[in-house]
PDB file of C-alpha atoms in Angstrom:
ATOM      1  CA  UNK A   1      -1.909 -14.415 -13.779  1.00 78.00           C
ATOM      2  CA  UNK A   2      -2.480 -17.833 -12.126  1.00 88.00           C
ATOM      3  CA  UNK A   3       1.066 -18.123 -10.957  1.00 93.00           C
ATOM      4  CA  UNK A   4       0.629 -14.580  -9.303  1.00 96.00           C
ATOM      5  CA  UNK A   5      -2.454 -15.774  -7.405  1.00 94.00           C
ATOM      6  CA  UNK A   6      -0.551 -18.952  -6.214  1.00 96.00           C
ATOM      7  CA  UNK A   7       2.343 -16.886  -5.201  1.00 97.00           C
ATOM      8  CA  UNK A   8       0.251 -14.456  -3.280  1.00 98.00           C
ATOM      9  CA  UNK A   9      -1.656 -17.139  -1.385  1.00 97.00           C
ATOM     10  CA  UNK A  10       1.432 -19.263  -0.415  1.00 97.00           C
ATOM     11  CA  UNK A  11       3.782 -16.419   0.514  1.00 97.00           C
ATOM     12  CA  UNK A  12       1.199 -14.544   2.468  1.00 98.00           C
ATOM     13  CA  UNK A  13       0.309 -17.630   4.440  1.00 98.00           C
ATOM     14  CA  UNK A  14       3.981 -18.420   5.392  1.00 97.00           C
ATOM     15  CA  UNK A  15       4.610 -14.710   5.785  1.00 97.00           C
ATOM     16  CA  UNK A  16       1.905 -14.553   8.595  1.00 97.00           C
ATOM     17  CA  UNK A  17       3.416 -17.681  10.163  1.00 97.00           C
ATOM     18  CA  UNK A  18       6.994 -16.381  10.181  1.00 97.00           C
ATOM     19  CA  UNK A  19       6.080 -12.801  11.201  1.00 97.00           C
ATOM     20  CA  UNK A  20       3.572 -13.413  13.951  1.00 97.00           C
ATOM     21  CA  UNK A  21       6.094 -12.454  16.673  1.00 97.00           C
ATOM     22  CA  UNK A  22       6.597  -9.136  15.031  1.00 97.00           C
ATOM     23  CA  UNK A  23       2.850  -8.569  14.543  1.00 97.00           C
ATOM     24  CA  UNK A  24       2.364  -9.372  18.221  1.00 98.00           C
ATOM     25  CA  UNK A  25       5.095  -6.948  19.379  1.00 98.00           C
ATOM     26  CA  UNK A  26       3.900  -4.139  17.202  1.00 98.00           C
ATOM     27  CA  UNK A  27       0.315  -4.699  18.526  1.00 97.00           C
ATOM     28  CA  UNK A  28       1.487  -4.579  22.104  1.00 97.00           C
ATOM     29  CA  UNK A  29       3.392  -1.336  21.576  1.00 97.00           C
ATOM     30  CA  UNK A  30       0.426   0.317  20.016  1.00 97.00           C
ATOM     31  CA  UNK A  31      -1.825  -0.743  22.910  1.00 96.00           C
ATOM     32  CA  UNK A  32       0.763   0.595  25.328  1.00 96.00           C
ATOM     33  CA  UNK A  33       2.082   3.639  23.553  1.00 94.00           C
ATOM     34  CA  UNK A  34      -1.302   4.678  21.807  1.00 94.00           C
ATOM     35  CA  UNK A  35      -4.071   3.789  24.285  1.00 89.00           C
ATOM     36  CA  UNK A  36      -7.597   4.802  23.774  1.00 85.00           C
ATOM     37  CA  UNK A  37      -8.047   3.417  20.267  1.00 91.00           C
ATOM     38  CA  UNK A  38      -7.954   0.215  18.232  1.00 95.00           C
ATOM     39  CA  UNK A  39      -4.695  -1.536  17.323  1.00 97.00           C
ATOM     40  CA  UNK A  40      -5.879  -2.150  13.862  1.00 97.00           C
ATOM     41  CA  UNK A  41      -7.045   0.595  11.531  1.00 95.00           C
ATOM     42  CA  UNK A  42      -9.782  -0.577   9.040  1.00 95.00           C
ATOM     43  CA  UNK A  43     -10.904   1.515   6.018  1.00 94.00           C
ATOM     44  CA  UNK A  44     -12.748   0.745   2.794  1.00 95.00           C
ATOM     45  CA  UNK A  45     -10.658   0.829  -0.244  1.00 96.00           C
ATOM     46  CA  UNK A  46     -11.347   0.123  -3.831  1.00 95.00           C
ATOM     47  CA  UNK A  47     -10.124  -3.206  -5.167  1.00 96.00           C
ATOM     48  CA  UNK A  48     -10.184  -5.164  -8.423  1.00 96.00           C
ATOM     49  CA  UNK A  49     -12.968  -4.221 -10.742  1.00 94.00           C
ATOM     50  CA  UNK A  50     -13.896  -1.316  -8.467  1.00 93.00           C
ATOM     51  CA  UNK A  51     -15.233  -3.530  -5.745  1.00 95.00           C
ATOM     52  CA  UNK A  52     -14.941  -2.209  -2.121  1.00 96.00           C
ATOM     53  CA  UNK A  53     -12.954  -4.254   0.563  1.00 97.00           C
ATOM     54  CA  UNK A  54     -11.849  -3.548   4.015  1.00 98.00           C
ATOM     55  CA  UNK A  55      -8.099  -2.943   4.249  1.00 98.00           C
ATOM     56  CA  UNK A  56      -6.285  -3.563   7.506  1.00 98.00           C
ATOM     57  CA  UNK A  57      -3.218  -1.651   8.867  1.00 97.00           C
ATOM     58  CA  UNK A  58      -1.731  -1.000  12.159  1.00 97.00           C
ATOM     59  CA  UNK A  59      -3.080   2.286  13.534  1.00 96.00           C
ATOM     60  CA  UNK A  60      -0.464   5.095  13.273  1.00 94.00           C
ATOM     61  CA  UNK A  61      -2.533   8.114  13.920  1.00 92.00           C
ATOM     62  CA  UNK A  62      -4.572   9.620  16.744  1.00 90.00           C
ATOM     63  CA  UNK A  63      -8.154   8.604  17.119  1.00 83.00           C
ATOM     64  CA  UNK A  64     -10.784  10.795  15.442  1.00 70.00           C
ATOM     65  CA  UNK A  65      -8.232  13.178  13.985  1.00 59.00           C
ATOM     66  CA  UNK A  66     -10.638  13.898  10.960  1.00 59.00           C
ATOM     67  CA  UNK A  67      -7.796  14.812   8.564  1.00 58.00           C
ATOM     68  CA  UNK A  68      -7.189  14.621   4.955  1.00 63.00           C
ATOM     69  CA  UNK A  69      -6.842  11.269   3.066  1.00 66.00           C
ATOM     70  CA  UNK A  70      -3.270  12.489   2.080  1.00 78.00           C
ATOM     71  CA  UNK A  71      -0.690  12.104   4.712  1.00 79.00           C
ATOM     72  CA  UNK A  72       2.200  14.376   5.249  1.00 82.00           C
ATOM     73  CA  UNK A  73       5.383  13.730   7.169  1.00 74.00           C
ATOM     74  CA  UNK A  74       5.426  15.449  10.477  1.00 73.00           C
ATOM     75  CA  UNK A  75       1.613  15.862  10.879  1.00 79.00           C
ATOM     76  CA  UNK A  76       0.454  16.103  14.468  1.00 81.00           C
ATOM     77  CA  UNK A  77      -2.053  13.314  13.815  1.00 87.00           C
ATOM     78  CA  UNK A  78       0.752  10.807  13.309  1.00 91.00           C
ATOM     79  CA  UNK A  79       1.986   9.700  16.649  1.00 93.00           C
ATOM     80  CA  UNK A  80       5.740   9.219  17.323  1.00 93.00           C
ATOM     81  CA  UNK A  81       5.282   5.386  17.379  1.00 96.00           C
ATOM     82  CA  UNK A  82       3.197   5.728  14.252  1.00 94.00           C
ATOM     83  CA  UNK A  83       5.899   7.666  12.485  1.00 93.00           C
ATOM     84  CA  UNK A  84       8.495   4.915  13.157  1.00 94.00           C
ATOM     85  CA  UNK A  85       5.838   2.253  11.932  1.00 95.00           C
ATOM     86  CA  UNK A  86       5.206   4.188   8.702  1.00 93.00           C
ATOM     87  CA  UNK A  87       8.889   4.923   8.098  1.00 90.00           C
ATOM     88  CA  UNK A  88       9.656   1.171   8.052  1.00 91.00           C
ATOM     89  CA  UNK A  89       6.345   0.181   6.496  1.00 92.00           C
ATOM     90  CA  UNK A  90       5.579  -1.990   9.576  1.00 96.00           C
ATOM     91  CA  UNK A  91       2.101  -0.415   9.549  1.00 96.00           C
ATOM     92  CA  UNK A  92       1.320  -2.416   6.462  1.00 96.00           C
ATOM     93  CA  UNK A  93       2.071  -5.917   7.715  1.00 97.00           C
ATOM     94  CA  UNK A  94      -1.633  -6.643   8.588  1.00 98.00           C
ATOM     95  CA  UNK A  95      -2.161  -6.338   4.678  1.00 98.00           C
ATOM     96  CA  UNK A  96      -0.805  -9.733   4.528  1.00 98.00           C
ATOM     97  CA  UNK A  97      -4.222 -10.943   5.620  1.00 98.00           C
ATOM     98  CA  UNK A  98      -5.725  -8.924   2.756  1.00 98.00           C
ATOM     99  CA  UNK A  99      -3.454 -10.821   0.342  1.00 98.00           C
ATOM    100  CA  UNK A 100      -4.257 -14.178   1.869  1.00 98.00           C
ATOM    101  CA  UNK A 101      -7.942 -13.330   1.528  1.00 97.00           C
ATOM    102  CA  UNK A 102      -7.567 -12.444  -2.105  1.00 96.00           C
ATOM    103  CA  UNK A 103      -8.485  -8.806  -1.725  1.00 97.00           C
ATOM    104  CA  UNK A 104      -4.985  -7.714  -2.551  1.00 98.00           C
ATOM    105  CA  UNK A 105      -1.744  -8.929  -4.118  1.00 98.00           C
ATOM    106  CA  UNK A 106       1.851  -8.434  -3.076  1.00 98.00           C
ATOM    107  CA  UNK A 107       2.414  -6.243  -6.228  1.00 98.00           C
ATOM    108  CA  UNK A 108      -0.102  -3.819  -7.684  1.00 97.00           C
ATOM    109  CA  UNK A 109      -1.433  -0.234  -7.395  1.00 96.00           C
ATOM    110  CA  UNK A 110      -1.839   0.943  -3.890  1.00 95.00           C
ATOM    111  CA  UNK A 111      -5.513   0.804  -3.080  1.00 95.00           C
ATOM    112  CA  UNK A 112      -7.159   4.135  -3.166  1.00 91.00           C
ATOM    113  CA  UNK A 113     -10.184   5.587  -1.333  1.00 89.00           C
ATOM    114  CA  UNK A 114     -13.419   5.671  -3.382  1.00 87.00           C
ATOM    115  CA  UNK A 115     -13.185   9.330  -4.256  1.00 83.00           C
ATOM    116  CA  UNK A 116      -9.776   8.991  -6.213  1.00 85.00           C
ATOM    117  CA  UNK A 117     -11.259   6.055  -8.221  1.00 84.00           C
ATOM    118  CA  UNK A 118     -14.035   8.396  -9.445  1.00 84.00           C
ATOM    119  CA  UNK A 119     -11.246  10.562 -11.056  1.00 85.00           C
ATOM    120  CA  UNK A 120     -10.385   7.771 -13.372  1.00 90.00           C
ATOM    121  CA  UNK A 121     -11.620   8.181 -16.911  1.00 89.00           C
ATOM    122  CA  UNK A 122     -11.066   6.354 -20.280  1.00 93.00           C
ATOM    123  CA  UNK A 123      -8.020   4.172 -20.401  1.00 94.00           C
ATOM    124  CA  UNK A 124      -7.107   4.964 -16.851  1.00 94.00           C
ATOM    125  CA  UNK A 125      -9.862   2.829 -15.564  1.00 94.00           C
ATOM    126  CA  UNK A 126      -7.964  -0.237 -16.953  1.00 95.00           C
ATOM    127  CA  UNK A 127      -5.876  -0.270 -13.740  1.00 95.00           C
ATOM    128  CA  UNK A 128      -9.049  -1.585 -11.945  1.00 95.00           C
ATOM    129  CA  UNK A 129      -8.275  -4.893 -13.694  1.00 95.00           C
ATOM    130  CA  UNK A 130      -5.500  -5.234 -11.189  1.00 96.00           C
ATOM    131  CA  UNK A 131      -5.734  -6.265  -7.653  1.00 97.00           C
ATOM    132  CA  UNK A 132      -4.226  -3.570  -5.495  1.00 97.00           C
ATOM    133  CA  UNK A 133      -0.874  -4.273  -3.896  1.00 97.00           C
ATOM    134  CA  UNK A 134       1.243  -3.894  -0.836  1.00 97.00           C
ATOM    135  CA  UNK A 135       4.079  -2.539  -3.129  1.00 97.00           C
ATOM    136  CA  UNK A 136       4.393  -1.699  -6.881  1.00 96.00           C
ATOM    137  CA  UNK A 137       6.325   0.368  -9.188  1.00 96.00           C
ATOM    138  CA  UNK A 138       4.469   3.612  -8.260  1.00 96.00           C
ATOM    139  CA  UNK A 139       5.114   2.654  -4.598  1.00 95.00           C
ATOM    140  CA  UNK A 140       8.887   2.323  -5.306  1.00 95.00           C
ATOM    141  CA  UNK A 141       8.933   5.705  -7.005  1.00 95.00           C
ATOM    142  CA  UNK A 142       7.081   7.426  -4.273  1.00 94.00           C
ATOM    143  CA  UNK A 143       8.560   5.572  -1.342  1.00 91.00           C
ATOM    144  CA  UNK A 144       9.197   8.915   0.395  1.00 90.00           C
ATOM    145  CA  UNK A 145       5.796  10.415  -0.584  1.00 92.00           C
ATOM    146  CA  UNK A 146       4.959  11.808   2.759  1.00 90.00           C
ATOM    147  CA  UNK A 147       8.361  13.611   3.050  1.00 91.00           C
ATOM    148  CA  UNK A 148       7.901  14.891  -0.555  1.00 92.00           C
ATOM    149  CA  UNK A 149       4.422  16.317   0.210  1.00 93.00           C
ATOM    150  CA  UNK A 150       5.763  17.824   3.459  1.00 90.00           C
ATOM    151  CA  UNK A 151       7.874  20.164   1.262  1.00 92.00           C
ATOM    152  CA  UNK A 152       4.877  21.455  -0.690  1.00 93.00           C
ATOM    153  CA  UNK A 153       2.842  24.551   0.023  1.00 91.00           C
ATOM    154  CA  UNK A 154      -0.357  22.735  -0.992  1.00 93.00           C
ATOM    155  CA  UNK A 155       0.201  18.972  -0.436  1.00 92.00           C
ATOM    156  CA  UNK A 156      -3.333  17.984  -1.311  1.00 92.00           C
ATOM    157  CA  UNK A 157      -3.160  20.003  -4.634  1.00 94.00           C
ATOM    158  CA  UNK A 158       0.284  18.604  -5.431  1.00 94.00           C
ATOM    159  CA  UNK A 159      -0.821  15.084  -4.851  1.00 94.00           C
ATOM    160  CA  UNK A 160      -4.011  15.510  -6.954  1.00 92.00           C
ATOM    161  CA  UNK A 161      -2.419  17.310  -9.887  1.00 94.00           C
ATOM    162  CA  UNK A 162       1.047  15.627  -9.975  1.00 95.00           C
ATOM    163  CA  UNK A 163       1.500  12.456  -7.895  1.00 96.00           C
ATOM    164  CA  UNK A 164      -1.813  10.776  -8.432  1.00 94.00           C
ATOM    165  CA  UNK A 165      -1.709  11.023 -12.262  1.00 95.00           C
ATOM    166  CA  UNK A 166       1.860   9.911 -12.408  1.00 97.00           C
ATOM    167  CA  UNK A 167       0.893   6.863 -10.256  1.00 96.00           C
ATOM    168  CA  UNK A 168      -1.894   6.020 -12.830  1.00 96.00           C
ATOM    169  CA  UNK A 169       0.589   6.330 -15.708  1.00 96.00           C
ATOM    170  CA  UNK A 170       3.125   3.923 -13.921  1.00 97.00           C
ATOM    171  CA  UNK A 171       0.358   1.426 -12.980  1.00 97.00           C
ATOM    172  CA  UNK A 172      -0.997   1.366 -16.595  1.00 97.00           C
ATOM    173  CA  UNK A 173       2.559   0.596 -17.837  1.00 97.00           C
ATOM    174  CA  UNK A 174       2.736  -2.196 -15.209  1.00 97.00           C
ATOM    175  CA  UNK A 175      -0.538  -3.606 -16.363  1.00 97.00           C
ATOM    176  CA  UNK A 176       0.509  -3.582 -19.871  1.00 96.00           C
ATOM    177  CA  UNK A 177       3.995  -5.099 -19.294  1.00 95.00           C
ATOM    178  CA  UNK A 178       3.223  -7.459 -16.477  1.00 95.00           C
ATOM    179  CA  UNK A 179       5.321 -10.575 -15.894  1.00 95.00           C
ATOM    180  CA  UNK A 180       5.857 -12.835 -12.813  1.00 96.00           C
ATOM    181  CA  UNK A 181       9.478 -11.940 -12.938  1.00 95.00           C
ATOM    182  CA  UNK A 182       8.618  -8.153 -12.937  1.00 96.00           C
ATOM    183  CA  UNK A 183       6.683  -8.743  -9.724  1.00 97.00           C
ATOM    184  CA  UNK A 184       9.687 -10.689  -8.168  1.00 96.00           C
ATOM    185  CA  UNK A 185      12.090  -7.697  -9.237  1.00 96.00           C
ATOM    186  CA  UNK A 186       9.543  -5.176  -7.590  1.00 97.00           C
ATOM    187  CA  UNK A 187       9.408  -7.134  -4.270  1.00 96.00           C
ATOM    188  CA  UNK A 188      13.218  -7.495  -4.178  1.00 95.00           C
ATOM    189  CA  UNK A 189      13.652  -3.767  -4.864  1.00 95.00           C
ATOM    190  CA  UNK A 190      11.153  -2.915  -2.150  1.00 94.00           C
ATOM    191  CA  UNK A 191      12.926  -5.225   0.443  1.00 92.00           C
ATOM    192  CA  UNK A 192      16.377  -3.678  -0.223  1.00 90.00           C
ATOM    193  CA  UNK A 193      15.290  -0.083  -0.855  1.00 85.00           C
ATOM    194  CA  UNK A 194      16.449   0.110  -4.483  1.00 86.00           C
ATOM    195  CA  UNK A 195      14.717   1.948  -7.419  1.00 85.00           C
ATOM    196  CA  UNK A 196      13.183  -0.359  -9.927  1.00 81.00           C
ATOM    197  CA  UNK A 197      15.182   1.259 -12.829  1.00 73.00           C
ATOM    198  CA  UNK A 198      18.533   0.895 -11.166  1.00 56.00           C
TER     199      UNK A 198
END
């Protein structure tokens, strides 16, 4: 996966250079529209080989909400500006810094909070061989995850019993069938909003 590492470092570096005006505008909007809290949301996530790292995102929620780790569309803790940032994935732009640092890759499983990794057993733990990604095959399938969860009577239960196991299955398949061109296809599908299978 040497080519993958070179791609991550080079593209994230130039991505930050090209997108810095967008990053600046979003940061200013958060400061103005969501005062009283940080612009950047920082949280410990589980990375390659189970090592913890700090993931960076633009803040999209109220401060001190104390809510679940599972986000549902329409929640009161998600601010109006935050909802727009999340819809267009702009809240994830600071993760380019995580990719540049080597904590993350452009493509891979989304990084989970420590509690979910503890649920992995047997072969499922092989997905920890991968760096977490900004996007990935499971992210494409569940691009509307928050809207899907909003339709469920028990969103947390549905996530834990249906979505999380399915994501593990998809990410294992990605691990076993990885190629650089698969990564390129996943990034392209992410940018244009297409399904991987189409």
